[in-house]
Coordinates of C-alpha atoms in Angstrom, one line a residue:
M291 CA -41.3 -97.1 58.3
V292 CA -40.8 -93.6 57.3
R293 CA -43.3 -92.3 54.5
P294 CA -41.8 -91.3 51.2
L295 CA -41.3 -87.5 51.3
S296 CA -41.2 -84.8 48.6
V297 CA -38.2 -82.9 48.6
A298 CA -36.6 -80.1 46.3
F299 CA -33.2 -78.6 46.4
V300 CA -32.6 -75.3 45.5
H301 CA -29.0 -74.2 44.5
P302 CA -27.8 -71.5 42.5
D303 CA -25.2 -73.0 40.0
L304 CA -25.0 -76.6 39.5
G305 CA -21.3 -76.9 38.3
I306 CA -18.3 -78.6 39.5
G307 CA -17.4 -77.9 43.2
G308 CA -17.7 -78.9 46.7
A309 CA -20.8 -77.4 47.4
E310 CA -22.2 -79.0 44.1
R311 CA -21.0 -82.2 45.2
L312 CA -22.7 -82.0 48.7
V313 CA -26.1 -81.1 47.1
V314 CA -25.7 -84.0 44.4
D315 CA -24.8 -86.6 47.1
A316 CA -27.5 -85.4 49.5
A317 CA -30.2 -85.5 46.6
V318 CA -29.0 -89.1 45.7
S319 CA -28.8 -90.1 49.2
L320 CA -32.3 -89.4 49.7
Q321 CA -33.6 -90.7 46.5
K322 CA -32.0 -94.1 47.5
R323 CA -33.8 -94.0 50.6
G324 CA -37.0 -93.9 48.9
H325 CA -38.0 -90.3 48.7
R326 CA -38.8 -88.2 45.5
V327 CA -36.1 -85.4 44.9
V328 CA -36.0 -82.5 42.4
I329 CA -33.2 -80.0 42.1
Y330 CA -33.9 -76.3 40.9
T331 CA -31.1 -74.4 39.9
M332 CA -30.2 -70.9 37.9
H333 CA -27.7 -72.8 35.6
H334 CA -26.7 -76.2 34.6
D335 CA -24.1 -76.7 31.7
L336 CA -24.2 -80.2 30.7
S337 CA -20.5 -80.1 29.9
H338 CA -19.3 -78.7 33.2
C339 CA -21.4 -80.6 35.7
F340 CA -21.3 -83.9 37.9
A341 CA -22.6 -86.9 35.9
E342 CA -25.6 -87.6 38.1
T343 CA -27.1 -84.3 36.9
R344 CA -26.8 -85.0 33.2
D345 CA -27.2 -88.9 33.1
G346 CA -31.0 -89.1 34.4
T347 CA -30.0 -89.9 37.9
L348 CA -31.5 -86.7 39.1
D349 CA -34.3 -84.6 37.9
V350 CA -32.8 -81.1 37.3
R351 CA -35.0 -78.1 36.5
V352 CA -33.3 -74.6 35.5
G353 CA -35.1 -71.4 35.8
G354 CA -34.7 -67.7 37.1
N355 CA -32.2 -66.9 34.4
W356 CA -34.2 -65.4 31.7
L357 CA -34.2 -61.8 32.6
V358 CA -31.6 -60.9 35.0
P359 CA -28.0 -61.2 33.6
R360 CA -25.1 -62.9 36.0
S361 CA -23.7 -59.6 36.6
I362 CA -23.8 -55.9 34.9
G363 CA -20.7 -54.9 33.5
G364 CA -18.7 -57.4 35.3
R365 CA -20.1 -55.7 38.7
L366 CA -22.9 -56.2 41.0
H367 CA -22.6 -60.0 41.2
I368 CA -24.6 -60.3 44.5
L369 CA -27.7 -58.0 43.4
C370 CA -28.0 -59.9 40.2
T371 CA -27.5 -63.1 41.8
T372 CA -30.0 -62.3 44.6
L373 CA -32.6 -61.0 41.9
R374 CA -32.4 -64.3 39.9
S375 CA -32.6 -66.3 43.1
L376 CA -35.9 -64.6 43.8
M377 CA -37.2 -65.2 40.2
L378 CA -36.3 -69.0 40.6
A379 CA -38.2 -69.0 43.8
R380 CA -41.1 -67.6 42.2
Q381 CA -41.0 -70.4 39.6
I382 CA -40.9 -73.1 42.4
V383 CA -44.0 -71.2 44.4
N384 CA -45.8 -71.3 41.0
D385 CA -45.0 -75.0 40.4
S386 CA -48.0 -77.3 40.5
E387 CA -45.9 -79.8 42.7
Q388 CA -46.2 -79.7 46.5
Y389 CA -43.1 -80.5 48.6
D390 CA -42.6 -81.4 52.2
A391 CA -39.3 -79.8 52.4
L392 CA -36.9 -77.4 50.4
F393 CA -33.1 -78.0 50.8
V394 CA -31.8 -74.5 50.4
D395 CA -28.0 -74.0 50.4
Q396 CA -25.4 -71.1 49.6
L397 CA -28.1 -68.1 49.0
S398 CA -30.7 -67.6 51.8
A399 CA -32.4 -64.5 50.2
P400 CA -35.1 -66.8 48.4
I401 CA -36.1 -68.3 51.7
P402 CA -39.1 -65.6 52.6
L403 CA -40.5 -66.1 49.2
L404 CA -40.3 -70.1 49.4
K405 CA -42.3 -69.8 52.5
Y406 CA -45.4 -69.4 50.1
T407 CA -45.0 -73.0 49.2
H408 CA -45.8 -74.1 52.8
A409 CA -42.9 -76.4 52.7
H410 CA -40.4 -76.5 55.5
I411 CA -37.5 -74.8 54.9
F412 CA -34.0 -76.8 55.4
F413 CA -30.9 -74.3 55.1
Y414 CA -27.5 -75.9 54.5
C415 CA -24.9 -73.1 55.3
H416 CA -21.7 -74.0 53.9
F417 CA -20.3 -70.4 55.2
P418 CA -21.6 -67.1 55.9
D419 CA -21.6 -65.2 52.8
Y420 CA -20.9 -61.8 54.0
L421 CA -17.5 -63.3 55.5
L422 CA -16.3 -64.1 52.2
A423 CA -17.1 -60.5 50.5
R424 CA -14.5 -57.7 50.3
R425 CA -15.1 -54.4 51.6
D426 CA -11.9 -52.5 50.6
T427 CA -13.9 -49.0 50.1
L428 CA -16.6 -46.9 51.6
G429 CA -18.6 -47.7 48.1
Q430 CA -18.0 -51.6 48.8
K431 CA -19.1 -51.3 52.3
L432 CA -22.4 -49.4 51.4
Y433 CA -23.1 -51.7 48.7
R434 CA -22.7 -54.8 50.7
A435 CA -24.5 -53.7 53.9
P436 CA -28.1 -54.4 52.9
F437 CA -26.8 -57.7 51.6
D438 CA -25.3 -58.6 55.0
L439 CA -28.7 -57.4 56.7
L440 CA -30.6 -59.7 54.4
E441 CA -28.6 -62.7 54.6
E442 CA -28.8 -62.7 58.5
F443 CA -32.6 -62.1 58.5
T444 CA -33.6 -64.5 55.5
T445 CA -31.1 -67.4 57.2
G446 CA -33.2 -67.0 60.4
E447 CA -36.2 -67.7 58.8
A448 CA -35.5 -71.3 57.9
D449 CA -37.0 -74.0 59.8
E450 CA -33.8 -75.7 60.4
I451 CA -30.3 -74.5 60.0
V452 CA -27.5 -77.1 59.3
V453 CA -23.8 -76.4 58.9
N454 CA -20.9 -78.4 57.5
S455 CA -18.2 -78.5 60.3
R456 CA -17.8 -77.6 63.8
F457 CA -15.6 -74.7 62.4
T458 CA -18.4 -73.2 60.5
Q459 CA -20.7 -73.8 63.4
E460 CA -18.7 -71.7 65.6
T461 CA -18.0 -68.9 62.8
F462 CA -21.8 -68.8 62.2
R463 CA -22.5 -68.3 65.8
K464 CA -20.1 -65.2 65.8
A465 CA -21.4 -64.0 62.4
F466 CA -25.0 -63.8 63.5
P467 CA -25.1 -63.2 67.1
H468 CA -28.7 -61.6 66.8
L469 CA -30.4 -64.8 65.6
G470 CA -29.9 -66.8 68.7
K471 CA -29.5 -70.1 67.0
I472 CA -26.9 -72.6 67.2
P473 CA -27.2 -74.9 63.8
K474 CA -26.4 -78.7 63.9
V475 CA -23.6 -79.9 62.1
L476 CA -24.0 -82.5 59.3
T477 CA -20.7 -83.1 57.8
P478 CA -20.5 -83.9 54.2
A479 CA -19.8 -87.5 53.0
L480 CA -18.6 -89.1 49.8
N481 CA -20.6 -91.3 47.4
F482 CA -18.0 -94.4 47.4
E483 CA -19.2 -96.0 44.5
A484 CA -18.3 -93.0 42.7
Y485 CA -14.9 -93.5 43.7
D486 CA -14.7 -97.2 43.4
R487 CA -15.4 -97.2 39.6
P488 CA -12.2 -98.3 37.6
V489 CA -10.5 -95.7 35.5
D490 CA -11.7 -95.9 32.1
S491 CA -8.0 -96.7 30.7
G492 CA -9.0 -96.0 27.2
D493 CA -10.0 -92.3 27.7
P494 CA -8.0 -90.3 24.9
L495 CA -7.9 -87.4 27.5
L496 CA -6.0 -89.1 29.8
R497 CA -3.0 -89.5 27.3
A498 CA -1.9 -86.2 28.0
L499 CA -1.7 -86.9 31.9
R500 CA 0.5 -90.1 31.4
T501 CA 4.0 -89.7 33.2
E502 CA 6.7 -91.7 35.0
K503 CA 6.9 -88.4 37.3
Q504 CA 5.7 -88.7 40.9
I505 CA 2.6 -86.6 41.0
V506 CA 1.8 -83.8 43.5
L507 CA -1.8 -82.7 42.8
S508 CA -3.6 -79.7 43.7
I509 CA -7.5 -79.7 43.4
N510 CA -9.3 -76.4 43.8
R511 CA -11.5 -74.1 42.0
F512 CA -9.5 -71.4 40.3
E513 CA -10.0 -68.7 43.0
R514 CA -7.9 -66.4 44.7
K515 CA -9.2 -67.4 48.2
K516 CA -8.1 -71.1 47.5
D517 CA -4.3 -69.7 47.3
V518 CA -3.0 -72.2 44.8
G519 CA 0.2 -69.8 44.5
L520 CA 1.0 -71.3 47.7
A521 CA 1.2 -74.7 46.2
L522 CA 3.4 -73.3 43.4
R523 CA 5.8 -71.6 45.8
A524 CA 6.2 -74.7 48.2
F525 CA 6.7 -76.9 44.8
A526 CA 9.4 -74.7 43.5
L527 CA 10.9 -74.8 46.9
C528 CA 10.8 -78.5 46.7
L529 CA 12.8 -78.5 43.4
Q530 CA 15.4 -76.2 44.5
E531 CA 16.3 -78.0 47.7
N532 CA 19.8 -79.9 47.6
G533 CA 20.4 -83.0 49.5
P534 CA 20.6 -86.9 49.2
D535 CA 16.8 -86.8 48.3
R536 CA 17.1 -84.2 45.4
A537 CA 16.5 -87.0 42.6
A538 CA 13.4 -87.8 44.2
T539 CA 11.9 -84.3 44.5
S540 CA 13.1 -83.1 41.1
S541 CA 11.4 -86.2 39.3
C542 CA 7.9 -84.6 39.9
C543 CA 5.1 -82.8 38.6
L544 CA 2.5 -80.4 40.1
V545 CA -0.9 -80.6 38.5
A546 CA -3.2 -78.0 39.4
A547 CA -6.7 -79.1 38.4
G548 CA -10.0 -77.4 39.3
G549 CA -13.2 -76.0 38.1
W550 CA -13.0 -73.1 35.8
D551 CA -15.8 -71.4 34.3
P552 CA -15.1 -68.9 31.4
R553 CA -18.3 -66.8 32.5
V554 CA -16.5 -66.0 35.8
V555 CA -14.0 -63.2 35.4
E556 CA -11.9 -64.6 38.5
N557 CA -11.6 -67.8 37.3
T558 CA -10.2 -66.7 33.9
Q559 CA -7.8 -63.8 35.6
Y560 CA -6.4 -66.1 38.3
L561 CA -5.4 -69.0 36.1
K562 CA -3.4 -66.7 34.0
E563 CA -2.0 -65.2 37.1
L564 CA -0.8 -68.5 38.3
D565 CA 0.6 -68.9 35.0
A566 CA 2.9 -66.0 35.1
Q567 CA 3.6 -66.8 38.6
A568 CA 4.8 -70.3 38.1
K569 CA 7.2 -69.1 35.0
Q570 CA 8.4 -66.4 37.4
L571 CA 9.4 -69.2 39.8
G572 CA 11.5 -70.7 37.0
L573 CA 8.6 -73.7 36.5
R574 CA 8.0 -75.0 33.1
T575 CA 4.2 -74.8 32.7
R576 CA 1.5 -76.5 30.4
T577 CA -2.3 -75.7 30.2
I578 CA -4.8 -78.3 28.9
A579 CA -7.9 -76.6 27.6
P580 CA -11.5 -78.0 28.7
Q581 CA -12.9 -80.5 26.7
R582 CA -15.3 -79.0 24.1
A583 CA -14.3 -75.6 25.1
S584 CA -15.5 -72.8 22.8
K585 CA -13.5 -70.4 20.9
D586 CA -14.5 -67.7 23.2
A587 CA -13.5 -69.8 26.1
L588 CA -10.1 -70.8 24.6
A589 CA -9.3 -66.8 24.3
L590 CA -9.6 -66.7 27.9
L591 CA -6.9 -69.4 28.7
P592 CA -3.1 -68.8 28.9
E593 CA -1.5 -68.3 25.7
E594 CA 0.0 -71.8 25.4
A595 CA -3.1 -73.5 26.1
A596 CA -4.3 -76.3 23.8
S597 CA -6.8 -79.5 23.9
A598 CA -5.3 -82.9 25.0
S599 CA -5.2 -84.3 21.7
A600 CA -3.0 -81.4 20.4
I601 CA -0.3 -81.6 23.2
V602 CA 0.0 -85.5 23.1
E603 CA 3.5 -86.5 21.9
D604 CA 3.2 -89.7 19.8
G605 CA 5.7 -92.4 21.0
S606 CA 6.4 -90.6 24.1
T607 CA 5.9 -92.6 27.5
D608 CA 6.2 -89.5 29.7
Q609 CA 4.0 -86.5 28.4
L610 CA 5.0 -84.5 31.1
A611 CA 8.8 -85.0 30.8
S612 CA 9.5 -81.3 29.9
V613 CA 6.7 -79.9 32.4
D614 CA 6.9 -78.8 35.9
V615 CA 3.3 -77.5 36.2
L616 CA 0.2 -78.6 34.6
F617 CA -2.7 -76.6 34.8
L618 CA -6.3 -78.7 34.3
P619 CA -9.2 -76.4 34.3
S620 CA -12.7 -78.0 34.2
F621 CA -11.1 -81.6 34.3
T622 CA -13.6 -84.3 33.6
E623 CA -14.5 -87.0 36.3
N624 CA -12.4 -89.7 34.7
Q625 CA -9.3 -87.3 34.8
R626 CA -9.9 -86.7 38.4
A627 CA -10.1 -90.5 39.0
F628 CA -6.9 -91.1 37.2
L629 CA -5.0 -88.2 39.0
L630 CA -6.2 -89.3 42.5
S631 CA -5.0 -93.0 41.6
A632 CA -1.6 -91.7 40.4
A633 CA -0.8 -88.7 43.2
R634 CA 1.9 -89.3 45.4
C635 CA 0.3 -86.4 47.7
V636 CA -2.7 -83.9 47.4
V637 CA -1.9 -80.5 48.4
Y638 CA -5.0 -78.4 49.9
T639 CA -4.0 -74.7 50.4
P640 CA -6.9 -72.9 51.7
A641 CA -6.8 -71.4 54.7
N642 CA -9.9 -71.3 57.3
E643 CA -11.8 -73.6 54.6
H644 CA -15.2 -74.4 55.9
L645 CA -14.6 -78.1 55.5
G646 CA -13.1 -79.3 52.3
I647 CA -14.2 -82.2 50.4
V648 CA -11.1 -82.6 48.5
P649 CA -9.1 -84.0 51.6
L650 CA -11.8 -86.6 51.9
E651 CA -11.5 -87.5 48.4
A652 CA -7.8 -87.9 48.6
M653 CA -7.8 -89.9 51.8
Y654 CA -10.4 -92.3 50.4
M655 CA -8.4 -92.8 47.4
R656 CA -5.5 -93.8 49.9
V657 CA -3.6 -90.6 49.0
P658 CA -1.8 -88.5 51.8
V659 CA -2.8 -85.0 52.1
V660 CA -0.9 -81.7 53.0
A661 CA -3.3 -79.0 54.1
A662 CA -3.4 -75.8 56.1
N663 CA -3.8 -76.2 59.8
S664 CA -6.9 -74.4 60.2
G665 CA -10.9 -74.6 59.4
G666 CA -12.4 -77.7 58.4
P667 CA -9.2 -79.7 57.6
R668 CA -8.6 -80.0 61.2
E669 CA -11.6 -82.0 61.7
T670 CA -10.8 -84.4 58.8
I671 CA -7.1 -85.0 58.5
Q672 CA -5.3 -86.8 61.2
H673 CA -1.7 -85.0 61.4
G674 CA 1.2 -87.6 60.8
Q675 CA -1.3 -90.2 60.4
T676 CA -3.5 -89.5 57.1
G677 CA -1.4 -86.7 56.1
Y678 CA 0.0 -83.4 57.4
L679 CA -1.5 -80.1 59.0
C680 CA 0.9 -77.3 58.3
E681 CA 1.0 -73.4 58.8
P682 CA 0.2 -71.8 55.4
T683 CA 3.8 -71.0 54.4
E684 CA 5.7 -72.3 51.4
D685 CA 8.6 -73.5 53.8
N686 CA 6.2 -75.5 56.0
F687 CA 4.2 -76.9 52.7
A688 CA 7.4 -77.9 51.0
G689 CA 8.8 -79.7 53.9
A690 CA 5.6 -81.8 54.4
I691 CA 5.3 -82.5 50.6
S692 CA 9.2 -83.7 50.4
R693 CA 8.5 -85.7 53.1
L694 CA 5.7 -87.7 51.2
L695 CA 7.8 -87.6 48.0
T696 CA 10.8 -89.3 49.6
M697 CA 8.9 -91.6 52.2
D698 CA 9.6 -95.2 52.3
D699 CA 7.0 -96.9 49.9
D700 CA 5.6 -99.1 53.0
K701 CA 5.2 -96.3 55.1
W702 CA 3.6 -94.2 52.6
R703 CA 1.0 -96.9 52.1
A704 CA 0.2 -97.2 55.3
M705 CA -0.8 -93.7 55.6
G706 CA -2.9 -93.9 52.8
D707 CA -4.7 -97.1 54.1
A708 CA -5.2 -95.0 57.4
G709 CA -7.0 -92.1 55.5
H710 CA -9.0 -94.7 53.7
D711 CA -10.2 -96.3 56.7
R712 CA -10.9 -93.2 58.4
V713 CA -13.2 -91.8 55.3
K714 CA -15.1 -95.1 55.1
L715 CA -15.8 -95.1 58.7
A716 CA -16.7 -91.7 59.5
F717 CA -17.8 -90.1 56.0
S718 CA -20.0 -92.6 54.3
L719 CA -23.1 -91.4 52.0
D720 CA -25.2 -93.9 54.1
T721 CA -24.4 -92.5 57.3
F722 CA -25.0 -88.9 55.8
G723 CA -28.2 -89.7 54.2
A724 CA -29.5 -91.2 57.6
K725 CA -28.3 -88.0 59.6
L726 CA -30.2 -85.9 56.8
E727 CA -33.2 -87.9 56.8
H728 CA -33.3 -87.8 60.4
L729 CA -33.0 -84.0 60.5
I730 CA -35.6 -83.4 58.0
L731 CA -38.0 -85.7 59.8
G732 CA -37.4 -83.7 63.0
M733 CA -37.9 -80.5 61.2
L734 CA -41.4 -81.8 59.6
Q735 CA -42.6 -82.7 63.3
R736 CA -42.4 -78.7 64.4
P737 CA -44.6 -76.4 62.9
T738 CA -43.1 -74.1 60.2
G739 CA -41.9 -70.9 61.8
A740 CA -41.4 -67.1 60.8
S741 CA -44.1 -64.6 59.4
V742 CA -44.3 -65.2 55.3
V743 CA -45.6 -61.7 55.1
L744 CA -43.1 -60.1 57.5
G745 CA -40.4 -61.8 55.4
V746 CA -41.6 -60.8 52.1
L747 CA -42.2 -57.2 53.4
V748 CA -38.7 -57.0 55.0
T749 CA -37.1 -58.3 51.7
L750 CA -38.7 -55.7 49.8
F751 CA -37.5 -52.9 52.2
I752 CA -34.0 -54.3 52.1
F753 CA -34.0 -54.3 48.2
F754 CA -35.3 -50.5 48.5
A755 CA -32.4 -50.0 50.5
V756 CA -30.3 -51.4 47.9
T757 CA -31.2 -49.4 45.2
T758 CA -30.9 -46.4 47.2
T759 CA -27.6 -47.1 48.0
L760 CA -26.5 -47.9 44.4
L761 CA -28.3 -44.6 43.3
L762 CA -26.4 -42.6 46.0
T763 CA -22.8 -44.4 45.4
W764 CA -23.2 -43.7 41.6
W765 CA -24.2 -40.1 42.1
R766 CA -21.3 -39.2 44.3

């Protein structure tokens, strides 16, 4: 019999995304196994989050955001985020509650300070952050250097390090050779209950999505690294192809849905770029504004964007008859469930993605997936059985999309069933929860490692180096 543990999760921004889905599922799975769970975060918008974090299922506490802004003049994001994370860590240290373990993810900077809680630190590495940052100029290289050192040092102070895929495991080993640690792999899972719930067909937000066309679905945050433009180019190529199957490929619509935060400059810029790119490809576009979007947020959307209720054409059975590409930023969970239930295929475009939760969601919902033949999707998608793995070019993606659009319905259903069975067997939340619990219990059997004093001193040194670097950069 396992004694109930007290576990706190520390996550920077509790919005909507793959990392957030993992944190929520991990917290729920431990809670279901009888452990007490708390989530600490620097930002939690009730209109832009998963239901479990706002309906009372999970105890969410917000802190670390009252003094330092998200950025300074739209720059210095990593500096501000790091400082905010340290403020959040200070709040956790001063909290009267005692925790057996702290589940930290995405940002390792607060780990040395969190050592003062005397809890064991479990660090879940989605992907080394320094590999995601741009270093196009000397100034950027100088600015990032201290943070890269900070990431490697603070990651090494965790008592247990876990990654989300074998691909990330190998990347981690190459990225942090001085740590001498090979992290364990704990693949994310799905909470099947969340996907088994029937779609609320009475939801007025669904009216604008109803169509007689076949839906090609892309689900990704509106970030350039997700390469949603590849889906646009491949889809345009599908529509341009001639041949006996042209009718099947022309009566379809691409829906590009995903996380969109008006506070994130890249989100607002990239959505507009995608809308412009689609129009240059000769595609007719439409953007549905997020529910309860403020006037300021609406101003950041493409010009023609409007609410779902304003777009609906009364009496029409096909709301997308005159649309080739529908952009759906910050969609709701019911909209997601509806789209996955109606989609002919899901297109997942990021190259070298750490794992990718979207292919798992699609396969569980019996929707074949077209994804880049790299990174985590190679560990989840079975080529030719549950979807297709392609080289990241529009020709290859267009060919795979066309095959699924024109595929015999029986073969298409068989492919969907194979994906569902694979996810149910290998990616269940129960299995994930048992593995997570086992890893945490194993960690607790070992004495907590790394020197608290040394960790804090080195962290202060690195921030001194950051300050010096910024002053030198601006002075030049």
